[in-house]
mmCIF file of C-alpha atoms and ligand atoms in Angstrom:
data_model
loop_
_atom_site.group_PDB
_atom_site.id
_atom_site.type_symbol
_atom_site.label_atom_id
_atom_site.label_comp_id
_atom_site.label_asym_id
_atom_site.label_seq_id
_atom_site.Cartn_x
_atom_site.Cartn_y
_atom_site.Cartn_z
ATOM 1 C CA MET A 1 -64.354 59.040 2.434
ATOM 2 C CA ALA A 2 -65.842 56.787 -0.446
ATOM 3 C CA ASP A 3 -66.081 58.780 -3.922
ATOM 4 C CA ARG A 4 -69.597 59.638 -5.000
ATOM 5 C CA ASN A 5 -68.440 59.842 -8.714
ATOM 6 C CA ALA A 6 -67.802 55.977 -7.902
ATOM 7 C CA PHE A 7 -71.708 55.364 -7.571
ATOM 8 C CA ALA A 8 -73.134 56.562 -10.598
ATOM 9 C CA ASP A 9 -74.669 53.415 -11.113
ATOM 10 C CA VAL A 10 -76.132 53.165 -7.843
ATOM 11 C CA ALA A 11 -78.112 56.642 -8.402
ATOM 12 C CA GLU A 12 -79.595 55.306 -11.527
ATOM 13 C CA GLU A 13 -80.653 52.093 -9.763
ATOM 14 C CA LEU A 14 -82.385 54.054 -6.977
ATOM 15 C CA LYS A 15 -85.206 55.925 -9.459
ATOM 16 C CA GLY A 16 -88.357 54.826 -8.666
ATOM 17 C CA ARG A 17 -89.463 52.300 -6.237
ATOM 18 C CA PRO A 18 -91.569 49.441 -7.508
ATOM 19 C CA ALA A 19 -94.286 47.587 -5.211
ATOM 20 C CA LEU A 20 -93.244 44.338 -3.432
ATOM 21 C CA ALA A 21 -95.073 42.109 -5.805
ATOM 22 C CA ARG A 22 -93.279 43.695 -8.962
ATOM 23 C CA ALA A 23 -90.146 44.813 -7.319
ATOM 24 C CA GLU A 24 -86.481 42.813 -8.172
ATOM 25 C CA THR A 25 -83.974 42.468 -5.366
ATOM 26 C CA ILE A 26 -81.260 45.297 -5.112
ATOM 27 C CA PRO A 27 -78.282 44.467 -7.264
ATOM 28 C CA SER A 28 -75.788 41.666 -6.606
ATOM 29 C CA ALA A 29 -72.625 43.936 -6.745
ATOM 30 C CA TRP A 30 -74.076 45.726 -4.071
ATOM 31 C CA PHE A 31 -73.291 42.565 -1.949
ATOM 32 C CA THR A 32 -70.060 41.405 -3.675
ATOM 33 C CA GLU A 33 -67.785 44.690 -4.877
ATOM 34 C CA PRO A 34 -65.342 45.972 -2.371
ATOM 35 C CA ARG A 35 -66.668 49.516 -2.600
ATOM 36 C CA PHE A 36 -69.879 48.971 -1.302
ATOM 37 C CA HIS A 37 -68.312 47.692 1.935
ATOM 38 C CA GLN A 38 -66.950 51.414 2.351
ATOM 39 C CA LEU A 39 -70.297 52.788 1.363
ATOM 40 C CA ASP A 40 -72.514 50.773 4.114
ATOM 41 C CA SER A 41 -70.070 51.976 6.657
ATOM 42 C CA GLU A 42 -70.608 55.764 5.915
ATOM 43 C CA ALA A 43 -74.467 55.806 4.479
ATOM 44 C CA ILE A 44 -75.656 53.078 6.932
ATOM 45 C CA PHE A 45 -73.121 51.988 10.036
ATOM 46 C CA ALA A 46 -72.253 55.778 10.894
ATOM 47 C CA ARG A 47 -75.942 56.954 10.283
ATOM 48 C CA THR A 48 -77.883 54.379 12.430
ATOM 49 C CA TRP A 49 -78.083 53.550 16.101
ATOM 50 C CA GLN A 50 -75.567 50.453 16.753
ATOM 51 C CA GLY A 51 -75.811 47.951 19.572
ATOM 52 C CA VAL A 52 -72.781 47.554 21.749
ATOM 53 C CA GLY A 53 -73.233 46.001 24.761
ATOM 54 C CA HIS A 54 -75.549 45.033 27.669
ATOM 55 C CA GLU A 55 -75.765 47.193 30.530
ATOM 56 C CA GLY A 56 -74.450 44.122 32.530
ATOM 57 C CA ARG A 57 -71.280 45.381 31.376
ATOM 58 C CA LEU A 58 -71.057 48.684 33.078
ATOM 59 C CA ALA A 59 -72.787 47.838 36.513
ATOM 60 C CA GLU A 60 -69.990 49.338 38.332
ATOM 61 C CA LEU A 61 -69.873 53.319 38.690
ATOM 62 C CA GLY A 62 -66.694 53.930 36.531
ATOM 63 C CA SER A 63 -66.704 51.367 34.312
ATOM 64 C CA TRP A 64 -65.878 51.010 30.629
ATOM 65 C CA PHE A 65 -65.938 48.955 27.828
ATOM 66 C CA VAL A 66 -64.813 49.360 24.153
ATOM 67 C CA ALA A 67 -66.618 48.677 21.049
ATOM 68 C CA ASP A 68 -65.961 49.512 17.220
ATOM 69 C CA VAL A 69 -68.662 51.175 15.475
ATOM 70 C CA ALA A 70 -68.406 51.595 11.460
ATOM 71 C CA GLY A 71 -64.672 51.498 11.884
ATOM 72 C CA ASP A 72 -64.161 53.811 14.532
ATOM 73 C CA PRO A 73 -63.099 52.799 17.966
ATOM 74 C CA VAL A 74 -65.542 54.115 20.744
ATOM 75 C CA VAL A 75 -65.517 53.740 24.644
ATOM 76 C CA VAL A 76 -68.923 53.425 26.463
ATOM 77 C CA VAL A 77 -68.800 54.771 30.239
ATOM 78 C CA ARG A 78 -70.622 54.428 33.244
ATOM 79 C CA ASP A 79 -69.512 57.468 35.014
ATOM 80 C CA ARG A 80 -69.374 58.328 38.608
ATOM 81 C CA SER A 81 -72.773 59.487 39.069
ATOM 82 C CA GLY A 82 -74.124 56.743 36.945
ATOM 83 C CA GLU A 83 -74.817 58.365 33.635
ATOM 84 C CA LEU A 84 -74.085 56.314 30.417
ATOM 85 C CA ARG A 85 -71.646 58.291 28.159
ATOM 86 C CA ALA A 86 -69.840 57.686 25.104
ATOM 87 C CA PHE A 87 -67.019 58.802 22.953
ATOM 88 C CA TYR A 88 -64.712 58.099 20.236
ATOM 89 C CA ASN A 89 -61.845 56.401 21.928
ATOM 90 C CA VAL A 90 -59.379 58.830 20.316
ATOM 91 C CA CYS A 91 -56.960 61.182 22.571
ATOM 92 C CA ARG A 92 -57.146 64.859 21.315
ATOM 93 C CA HIS A 93 -53.173 65.066 21.530
ATOM 94 C CA ARG A 94 -51.999 62.464 18.415
ATOM 95 C CA GLY A 95 -55.108 59.809 18.411
ATOM 96 C CA GLY A 96 -53.662 57.315 21.048
ATOM 97 C CA PRO A 97 -56.242 55.072 22.662
ATOM 98 C CA LEU A 98 -57.730 55.887 25.813
ATOM 99 C CA ALA A 99 -58.646 52.022 26.472
ATOM 100 C CA THR A 100 -57.901 49.225 24.675
ATOM 101 C CA ALA A 101 -59.711 46.955 26.709
ATOM 102 C CA ASP A 102 -62.830 47.113 29.350
ATOM 103 C CA GLY A 103 -61.693 48.416 32.762
ATOM 104 C CA CYS A 104 -63.092 50.588 35.783
ATOM 105 C CA GLY A 105 -61.116 53.853 37.426
ATOM 106 C CA ARG A 106 -61.624 57.622 38.553
ATOM 107 C CA VAL A 107 -60.251 58.802 34.764
ATOM 108 C CA LEU A 108 -59.645 57.563 31.290
ATOM 109 C CA GLN A 109 -55.859 57.665 30.856
ATOM 110 C CA CYS A 110 -54.376 58.047 27.148
ATOM 111 C CA GLU A 111 -51.795 54.472 26.592
ATOM 112 C CA TYR A 112 -49.650 56.720 24.440
ATOM 113 C CA HIS A 113 -48.493 59.884 26.597
ATOM 114 C CA GLY A 114 -50.808 59.640 29.554
ATOM 115 C CA TRP A 115 -53.120 62.673 28.977
ATOM 116 C CA THR A 116 -56.125 61.735 31.453
ATOM 117 C CA TYR A 117 -59.492 62.712 30.851
ATOM 118 C CA GLN A 118 -62.418 62.629 33.455
ATOM 119 C CA LEU A 119 -65.655 60.297 32.836
ATOM 120 C CA ASP A 120 -67.474 62.947 31.456
ATOM 121 C CA GLY A 121 -64.625 63.487 29.015
ATOM 122 C CA THR A 122 -63.058 66.711 30.147
ATOM 123 C CA LEU A 123 -59.385 66.694 30.048
ATOM 124 C CA ARG A 124 -58.019 66.974 33.314
ATOM 125 C CA GLY A 125 -54.174 66.038 33.197
ATOM 126 C CA VAL A 126 -51.587 67.032 30.491
ATOM 127 C CA PRO A 127 -48.061 66.037 31.782
ATOM 128 C CA HIS A 128 -45.075 68.024 30.876
ATOM 129 C CA TRP A 129 -47.114 70.589 29.132
ATOM 130 C CA ASN A 130 -45.988 74.030 30.769
ATOM 131 C CA LEU A 131 -44.180 75.372 27.635
ATOM 132 C CA VAL A 132 -46.946 74.967 25.345
ATOM 133 C CA GLU A 133 -48.850 78.106 24.151
ATOM 134 C CA LEU A 134 -52.554 78.986 23.326
ATOM 135 C CA PHE A 135 -53.914 76.021 24.411
ATOM 136 C CA ASP A 136 -57.004 75.796 26.713
ATOM 137 C CA ARG A 137 -57.857 72.491 27.983
ATOM 138 C CA GLU A 138 -61.762 73.126 27.297
ATOM 139 C CA ASP A 139 -61.147 72.643 23.663
ATOM 140 C CA TYR A 140 -59.385 69.271 24.055
ATOM 141 C CA GLY A 141 -62.526 67.168 26.050
ATOM 142 C CA LEU A 142 -63.383 63.757 24.410
ATOM 143 C CA VAL A 143 -65.501 63.868 21.454
ATOM 144 C CA PRO A 144 -69.156 62.645 22.871
ATOM 145 C CA ILE A 145 -71.138 60.149 21.078
ATOM 146 C CA GLN A 146 -74.913 59.779 21.672
ATOM 147 C CA VAL A 147 -75.478 56.773 23.708
ATOM 148 C CA GLN A 148 -79.006 55.428 24.653
ATOM 149 C CA SER A 149 -80.386 52.142 26.459
ATOM 150 C CA TRP A 150 -83.481 50.338 25.655
ATOM 151 C CA GLU A 151 -84.541 47.076 28.261
ATOM 152 C CA GLY A 152 -80.927 47.051 29.095
ATOM 153 C CA GLN A 153 -79.116 47.147 25.643
ATOM 154 C CA ILE A 154 -76.946 49.893 25.044
ATOM 155 C CA PHE A 155 -76.785 51.622 21.810
ATOM 156 C CA VAL A 156 -74.425 54.569 19.731
ATOM 157 C CA ASN A 157 -74.968 56.665 17.109
ATOM 158 C CA LEU A 158 -72.376 58.439 15.251
ATOM 159 C CA ASP A 159 -74.703 60.878 13.574
ATOM 160 C CA PRO A 160 -75.329 63.345 16.024
ATOM 161 C CA GLY A 161 -78.639 64.292 14.245
ATOM 162 C CA ALA A 162 -79.696 61.065 14.346
ATOM 163 C CA VAL A 163 -83.698 60.167 15.345
ATOM 164 C CA PRO A 164 -83.807 59.066 19.008
ATOM 165 C CA LEU A 165 -83.371 55.435 19.475
ATOM 166 C CA ASP A 166 -86.945 55.256 21.318
ATOM 167 C CA GLN A 167 -88.517 56.565 18.104
ATOM 168 C CA VAL A 168 -86.533 53.779 16.104
ATOM 169 C CA LEU A 169 -87.962 50.832 18.588
ATOM 170 C CA ARG A 170 -91.392 52.346 19.264
ATOM 171 C CA GLY A 171 -93.806 49.693 19.997
ATOM 172 C CA ILE A 172 -91.650 46.895 20.653
ATOM 173 C CA SER A 173 -91.940 47.012 24.700
ATOM 174 C CA GLU A 174 -95.862 47.189 24.506
ATOM 175 C CA ARG A 175 -95.957 44.767 21.726
ATOM 176 C CA ILE A 176 -94.007 42.182 23.642
ATOM 177 C CA SER A 177 -95.347 42.929 27.218
ATOM 178 C CA PRO A 178 -95.397 41.365 29.962
ATOM 179 C CA VAL A 179 -91.915 40.185 28.745
ATOM 180 C CA ARG A 180 -89.221 42.391 29.983
ATOM 181 C CA PRO A 181 -86.165 41.972 28.538
ATOM 182 C CA GLY A 182 -84.421 44.356 30.698
ATOM 183 C CA GLN A 183 -84.759 42.189 34.022
ATOM 184 C CA MET A 184 -83.585 39.177 32.311
ATOM 185 C CA GLN A 185 -80.227 37.830 32.928
ATOM 186 C CA ASN A 186 -77.427 37.707 30.665
ATOM 187 C CA TYR A 187 -75.840 33.922 30.182
ATOM 188 C CA ARG A 188 -73.680 33.807 27.096
ATOM 189 C CA ARG A 189 -72.216 35.701 24.269
ATOM 190 C CA VAL A 190 -70.637 33.940 21.212
ATOM 191 C CA GLU A 191 -69.333 35.203 17.611
ATOM 192 C CA TYR A 192 -69.409 33.277 14.619
ATOM 193 C CA ASP A 193 -67.545 34.320 11.348
ATOM 194 C CA VAL A 194 -69.504 34.410 8.246
ATOM 195 C CA ARG A 195 -68.109 34.341 5.006
ATOM 196 C CA ALA A 196 -70.765 36.045 3.606
ATOM 197 C CA ASN A 197 -71.970 40.212 3.270
ATOM 198 C CA TRP A 198 -73.927 41.537 6.121
ATOM 199 C CA LYS A 199 -76.505 41.902 3.990
ATOM 200 C CA VAL A 200 -76.774 38.374 2.862
ATOM 201 C CA TYR A 201 -76.538 37.517 6.714
ATOM 202 C CA VAL A 202 -79.694 40.257 7.533
ATOM 203 C CA GLU A 203 -81.531 39.301 4.631
ATOM 204 C CA ASN A 204 -81.683 35.565 5.611
ATOM 205 C CA PHE A 205 -82.973 36.067 9.103
ATOM 206 C CA LEU A 206 -85.739 38.351 7.674
ATOM 207 C CA GLU A 207 -88.082 35.592 6.146
ATOM 208 C CA GLY A 208 -89.155 32.274 7.267
ATOM 209 C CA TYR A 209 -89.506 31.174 3.575
ATOM 210 C CA HIS A 210 -86.660 29.062 3.716
ATOM 211 C CA VAL A 211 -87.355 27.822 7.163
ATOM 212 C CA PRO A 212 -89.029 24.388 5.628
ATOM 213 C CA ILE A 213 -85.985 23.722 3.700
ATOM 214 C CA VAL A 214 -83.140 25.169 5.302
ATOM 215 C CA HIS A 215 -84.228 24.234 9.032
ATOM 216 C CA PRO A 216 -86.595 21.014 9.551
ATOM 217 C CA GLU A 217 -86.185 20.705 12.824
ATOM 218 C CA LEU A 218 -87.199 24.404 13.243
ATOM 219 C CA MET A 219 -90.075 23.899 11.359
ATOM 220 C CA THR A 220 -91.402 21.427 14.116
ATOM 221 C CA LEU A 221 -91.377 24.176 16.722
ATOM 222 C CA TYR A 222 -93.881 26.370 14.939
ATOM 223 C CA ASP A 223 -97.042 26.287 13.565
ATOM 224 C CA PHE A 224 -96.042 27.693 10.552
ATOM 225 C CA ARG A 225 -99.683 28.719 9.156
ATOM 226 C CA SER A 226 -99.613 31.616 11.631
ATOM 227 C CA TYR A 227 -96.415 32.882 10.735
ATOM 228 C CA LYS A 228 -96.466 36.364 9.641
ATOM 229 C CA THR A 229 -94.480 39.476 8.799
ATOM 230 C CA GLU A 230 -95.522 43.040 10.122
ATOM 231 C CA THR A 231 -93.110 46.289 8.950
ATOM 232 C CA ARG A 232 -92.412 49.507 10.582
ATOM 233 C CA GLU A 233 -90.602 52.308 9.988
ATOM 234 C CA TRP A 234 -87.316 51.110 11.143
ATOM 235 C CA TYR A 235 -87.965 47.295 12.188
ATOM 236 C CA SER A 236 -89.829 44.452 11.300
ATOM 237 C CA LEU A 237 -91.366 41.645 13.048
ATOM 238 C CA GLN A 238 -91.796 37.751 12.547
ATOM 239 C CA THR A 239 -94.177 35.998 14.763
ATOM 240 C CA SER A 240 -95.224 32.354 14.734
ATOM 241 C CA GLU A 241 -97.186 30.485 17.380
ATOM 242 C CA LEU A 242 -95.142 27.780 19.432
ATOM 243 C CA THR A 243 -96.969 24.207 18.896
ATOM 244 C CA ASN A 244 -97.708 21.704 21.402
ATOM 245 C CA GLU A 245 -96.402 21.433 24.587
ATOM 246 C CA GLU A 246 -93.686 18.921 23.816
ATOM 247 C CA ASN A 247 -91.990 22.022 22.444
ATOM 248 C CA ILE A 248 -88.424 23.226 24.038
ATOM 249 C CA TYR A 249 -89.877 26.586 24.584
ATOM 250 C CA GLU A 250 -93.080 25.769 26.360
ATOM 251 C CA ARG A 251 -96.172 27.630 25.955
ATOM 252 C CA GLN A 252 -95.838 30.248 28.375
ATOM 253 C CA GLY A 253 -97.280 33.872 28.366
ATOM 254 C CA GLY A 254 -99.054 33.432 25.157
ATOM 255 C CA GLY A 255 -96.521 30.906 23.661
ATOM 256 C CA GLU A 256 -95.698 33.045 20.441
ATOM 257 C CA ALA A 257 -92.197 33.613 19.071
ATOM 258 C CA TRP A 258 -91.100 37.259 18.222
ATOM 259 C CA TYR A 259 -88.444 37.938 15.604
ATOM 260 C CA TYR A 260 -87.439 41.595 15.362
ATOM 261 C CA CYS A 261 -85.090 43.061 13.047
ATOM 262 C CA VAL A 262 -84.179 46.501 13.664
ATOM 263 C CA PHE A 263 -82.460 48.480 10.925
ATOM 264 C CA PRO A 264 -79.688 47.754 10.397
ATOM 265 C CA ASN A 265 -78.142 44.795 11.855
ATOM 266 C CA TYR A 266 -79.404 44.279 15.297
ATOM 267 C CA MET A 267 -81.827 41.561 16.022
ATOM 268 C CA LEU A 268 -84.257 40.557 18.920
ATOM 269 C CA ASN A 269 -85.170 36.563 19.126
ATOM 270 C CA ILE A 270 -88.057 36.711 21.779
ATOM 271 C CA LEU A 271 -89.192 33.372 22.861
ATOM 272 C CA PRO A 272 -91.024 32.550 26.612
ATOM 273 C CA GLY A 273 -88.313 33.561 29.500
ATOM 274 C CA ARG A 274 -85.791 34.013 26.840
ATOM 275 C CA LEU A 275 -84.113 36.649 24.690
ATOM 276 C CA GLN A 276 -81.171 36.205 22.085
ATOM 277 C CA THR A 277 -79.661 39.225 20.537
ATOM 278 C CA ASN A 278 -77.662 38.921 17.338
ATOM 279 C CA LEU A 279 -75.611 41.851 16.261
ATOM 280 C CA VAL A 280 -74.001 41.568 12.614
ATOM 281 C CA VAL A 281 -70.833 43.486 12.046
ATOM 282 C CA PRO A 282 -69.329 43.847 8.597
ATOM 283 C CA VAL A 283 -65.856 42.948 8.321
ATOM 284 C CA ASP A 284 -65.168 43.521 4.938
ATOM 285 C CA HIS A 285 -67.326 43.428 1.412
ATOM 286 C CA GLN A 286 -67.638 39.703 1.499
ATOM 287 C CA ASN A 287 -67.193 38.749 5.450
ATOM 288 C CA CYS A 288 -69.397 39.689 8.590
ATOM 289 C CA ARG A 289 -69.134 38.706 11.968
ATOM 290 C CA VAL A 290 -72.570 37.810 14.201
ATOM 291 C CA VAL A 291 -72.276 38.019 17.770
ATOM 292 C CA PHE A 292 -74.740 35.968 19.756
ATOM 293 C CA GLU A 293 -75.966 37.078 23.333
ATOM 294 C CA TYR A 294 -78.290 35.029 25.639
ATOM 295 C CA PHE A 295 -80.480 36.170 28.347
ATOM 296 C CA TYR A 296 -82.947 34.591 30.482
ATOM 297 C CA ASP A 297 -85.482 34.869 33.370
ATOM 298 C CA ASP A 298 -83.727 32.034 34.754
ATOM 299 C CA ILE A 299 -80.095 31.072 34.964
ATOM 300 C CA GLU A 300 -79.982 29.786 38.533
ATOM 301 C CA SER A 301 -81.839 26.480 38.970
ATOM 302 C CA GLU A 302 -80.917 22.988 38.123
ATOM 303 C CA ALA A 303 -84.057 22.769 35.498
ATOM 304 C CA ALA A 304 -83.303 26.265 33.956
ATOM 305 C CA ARG A 305 -79.942 25.559 33.242
ATOM 306 C CA ARG A 306 -81.184 22.269 31.844
ATOM 307 C CA LYS A 307 -83.434 24.027 29.250
ATOM 308 C CA ILE A 308 -80.797 26.757 28.705
ATOM 309 C CA ASP A 309 -78.204 23.836 27.702
ATOM 310 C CA GLU A 310 -80.590 22.571 25.380
ATOM 311 C CA ASP A 311 -81.988 25.868 24.108
ATOM 312 C CA ILE A 312 -78.126 26.937 23.123
ATOM 313 C CA ALA A 313 -77.207 23.449 21.627
ATOM 314 C CA PHE A 314 -80.661 23.686 19.363
ATOM 315 C CA ALA A 315 -79.942 27.260 18.302
ATOM 316 C CA ASP A 316 -76.324 26.333 17.369
ATOM 317 C CA ARG A 317 -77.617 24.012 15.061
ATOM 318 C CA VAL A 318 -79.996 26.362 13.494
ATOM 319 C CA GLN A 319 -76.808 29.027 13.085
ATOM 320 C CA ASP A 320 -74.746 26.103 11.444
ATOM 321 C CA GLU A 321 -77.516 25.640 9.040
ATOM 322 C CA ASP A 322 -78.295 29.663 8.291
ATOM 323 C CA ILE A 323 -74.620 30.083 8.011
ATOM 324 C CA ASP A 324 -73.744 27.380 5.555
ATOM 325 C CA ILE A 325 -76.736 28.790 3.358
ATOM 326 C CA CYS A 326 -75.504 32.520 3.460
ATOM 327 C CA GLU A 327 -71.985 31.416 2.315
ATOM 328 C CA HIS A 328 -73.842 29.632 -0.523
ATOM 329 C CA VAL A 329 -75.539 32.396 -1.544
ATOM 330 C CA GLN A 330 -72.801 34.866 -1.270
ATOM 331 C CA ARG A 331 -70.835 32.572 -3.950
ATOM 332 C CA GLY A 332 -74.269 32.745 -5.782
ATOM 333 C CA LEU A 333 -74.212 36.288 -5.930
ATOM 334 C CA GLN A 334 -70.585 36.365 -6.956
ATOM 335 C CA SER A 335 -71.592 34.172 -10.053
ATOM 336 C CA ARG A 336 -71.545 35.307 -13.056
ATOM 337 C CA GLY A 337 -74.986 33.622 -13.704
ATOM 338 C CA TYR A 338 -76.799 35.984 -11.291
ATOM 339 C CA ASP A 339 -77.705 39.809 -10.911
ATOM 340 C CA ARG A 340 -81.041 39.901 -9.302
ATOM 341 C CA GLY A 341 -83.987 38.258 -8.477
ATOM 342 C CA ARG A 342 -87.904 38.912 -7.139
ATOM 343 C CA PHE A 343 -89.478 38.511 -3.608
ATOM 344 C CA SER A 344 -91.931 36.484 -2.457
ATOM 345 C CA VAL A 345 -95.306 38.697 -1.353
ATOM 346 C CA LYS A 346 -96.330 36.403 1.716
ATOM 347 C CA PHE A 347 -92.795 35.668 2.974
ATOM 348 C CA GLU A 348 -90.400 38.278 1.917
ATOM 349 C CA SER A 349 -91.772 41.729 2.651
ATOM 350 C CA GLY A 350 -89.210 42.177 5.824
ATOM 351 C CA VAL A 351 -86.494 41.790 2.897
ATOM 352 C CA TYR A 352 -88.165 44.236 0.823
ATOM 353 C CA HIS A 353 -88.307 46.440 3.500
ATOM 354 C CA PHE A 354 -84.721 46.084 4.436
ATOM 355 C CA GLN A 355 -84.008 46.728 1.117
ATOM 356 C CA ASN A 356 -85.640 49.825 0.498
ATOM 357 C CA LEU A 357 -84.016 51.505 3.642
ATOM 358 C CA VAL A 358 -80.631 50.674 2.067
ATOM 359 C CA ARG A 359 -81.936 52.325 -1.141
ATOM 360 C CA GLU A 360 -83.088 55.339 1.208
ATOM 361 C CA ALA A 361 -79.341 55.293 3.131
ATOM 362 C CA TYR A 362 -77.750 55.132 0.074
ATOM 363 C CA GLY A 363 -79.838 57.768 -1.899
ATOM 364 C CA ARG A 364 -79.102 60.436 1.301
ATOM 365 C CA TRP A 365 -75.516 59.893 0.948
ATOM 366 C CA LEU A 366 -75.245 60.257 -2.658
ATOM 367 C CA GLN A 367 -76.923 63.477 -2.198
ATOM 368 C CA GLY A 368 -74.827 64.681 0.643
ATOM 369 C CA GLU A 369 -77.879 65.045 2.741
ATOM 370 C CA GLU A 370 -77.144 65.858 6.309
ATOM 371 C CA SER A 371 -80.751 64.893 7.324
ATOM 372 C CA PRO A 372 -81.270 61.392 9.188
ATOM 373 C CA ILE A 373 -82.188 58.619 6.915
ATOM 374 C CA THR A 374 -86.073 58.737 6.608
ATOM 375 C CA PRO A 375 -88.045 55.443 6.683
ATOM 376 C CA PRO A 376 -89.800 55.629 3.328
ATOM 377 C CA GLU A 377 -93.393 55.218 3.461
ATOM 378 C CA PRO A 378 -94.673 51.760 3.216
ATOM 379 C CA LEU A 379 -96.187 50.982 -0.064
ATOM 380 C CA ASP A 380 -99.311 48.741 -0.842
ATOM 381 C CA PRO A 381 -97.861 45.753 -2.434
ATOM 382 C CA ARG A 382 -98.961 46.089 -5.667
ATOM 383 C CA ASN A 383 -98.974 49.790 -6.116
ATOM 384 C CA ASP A 384 -95.733 51.438 -6.920
ATOM 385 C CA ASP A 385 -94.307 54.669 -5.772
HETATM 386 S S1 FES B 401 -52.025 60.990 21.899
HETATM 387 FE FE1 FES B 401 -52.713 60.653 23.733
HETATM 388 S S2 FES B 401 -51.385 61.546 25.268
HETATM 389 FE FE2 FES B 401 -50.560 61.241 23.161
HETATM 390 FE FE1 FE2 B 402 -82.586 30.418 9.047
#
C-alpha cells in the first residue's frame, strides 16, 4: 500500500481546476518519480475496467487465460455453462497459482499442492486434509472479480463497487454503427516495450496536434481540417474524415476514422472494416508495454490479406514514430529544465480530460474514498471550476 503521507504535494496540486484555456499540465514528477507507479496502480488500475483479451480466446467451454491487472494475477474463465468469470489467480491454501498459462479443463488445479476448484470458483478437492479441523470448503472458494464484455472484448475490474462497464462505454456502439467490432476476426497481436511512463504514451494518443510533425505520411490519409476531439465521462473520441480513394483505408461506411481512448489505458482505433485495440500497461515509473491487437471484417480473401499486410506495415511505421517521440518526451519530463506546460484548446482537450480523470482518481485515493472514481463535470474551456 502506498503511503498517503508521501503525497502531500499531490493534495496541494489538486486544489481547484482551471479551465482548459488557462490550465497547466500536471507536474512532470507524476510521470517520472517511482512513487507514482504505486499510486497509479492503487488509485487508477485497481479501480478501473481493464481490457484483458478478446472472447475468441475463450471459445471453448472450460477454457481460461491468465492476465496481470494492477500487479495482481488474474484468471479469466468460460465456465462449463458458458458464463464468463474471473478470479484472482491465487489459491486459498498458501497463495499458489491456479494457472500459469492459458488452458482448458473441467477444474482449475493449483500448481503448488493440487487443490482443485470448479470453474465457478467453488473449492472441490483438498488432498490429505482429513486431520484438519474447523475447515469449511465453502469459506475457501476463489475470490471473484467483476468481469464483463463489450463487442467481444473482455474487461475486468478489481473494484467491486465500480460503475458498470456499459456505463463507461455508453454511446460508442451507437456512434460507430453499422460497424460491429464484435463481429470482426482477430488477426494479430503484437507487443511493444516503450521507455516512457504509461501516461506519456496515452497522452500522445490523445491528441492530433503532433500528427503533422511526427507522422507526415499519416497526414496524407486524413482531411486534417475535419479533425475533432469530443470528450465524454470516461472516454474521449478523436475523429477525422479520410481523404480520397487512393487511401489504403478506402471510403466505406462513411469514410471516417474514430479514435477512442477509454480511461485509463484502452484505445479503439476504428477504420472501415478494421479495428485495432491498444492496451497500455505500466511496467514501472518509466517503462510501459503497449499491446496492439488487429481485427478485420475479412481475413480470408487474397485481396483482404493484401490490404491487411499494408495496414499492419503502415501501423508499425506510425507506432515506431510514436515510440520514438514518447521516449524523447520521457527524457524531457525528467530534465531539470522542465516541470509543466500548457494545452492547445483546439487539439489537446483529450489530454486535459485525461489529466482531470487522473487528478480525480488521485484525489479519491488520497481521501481514502471507497466510492468509485467520478468523472469531473465538463467545464467551459474558458471558465475555471
Ligand atoms: S497453495 Fe494451492 S494447494 Fe497449496
Ligand atoms: Fe502519434
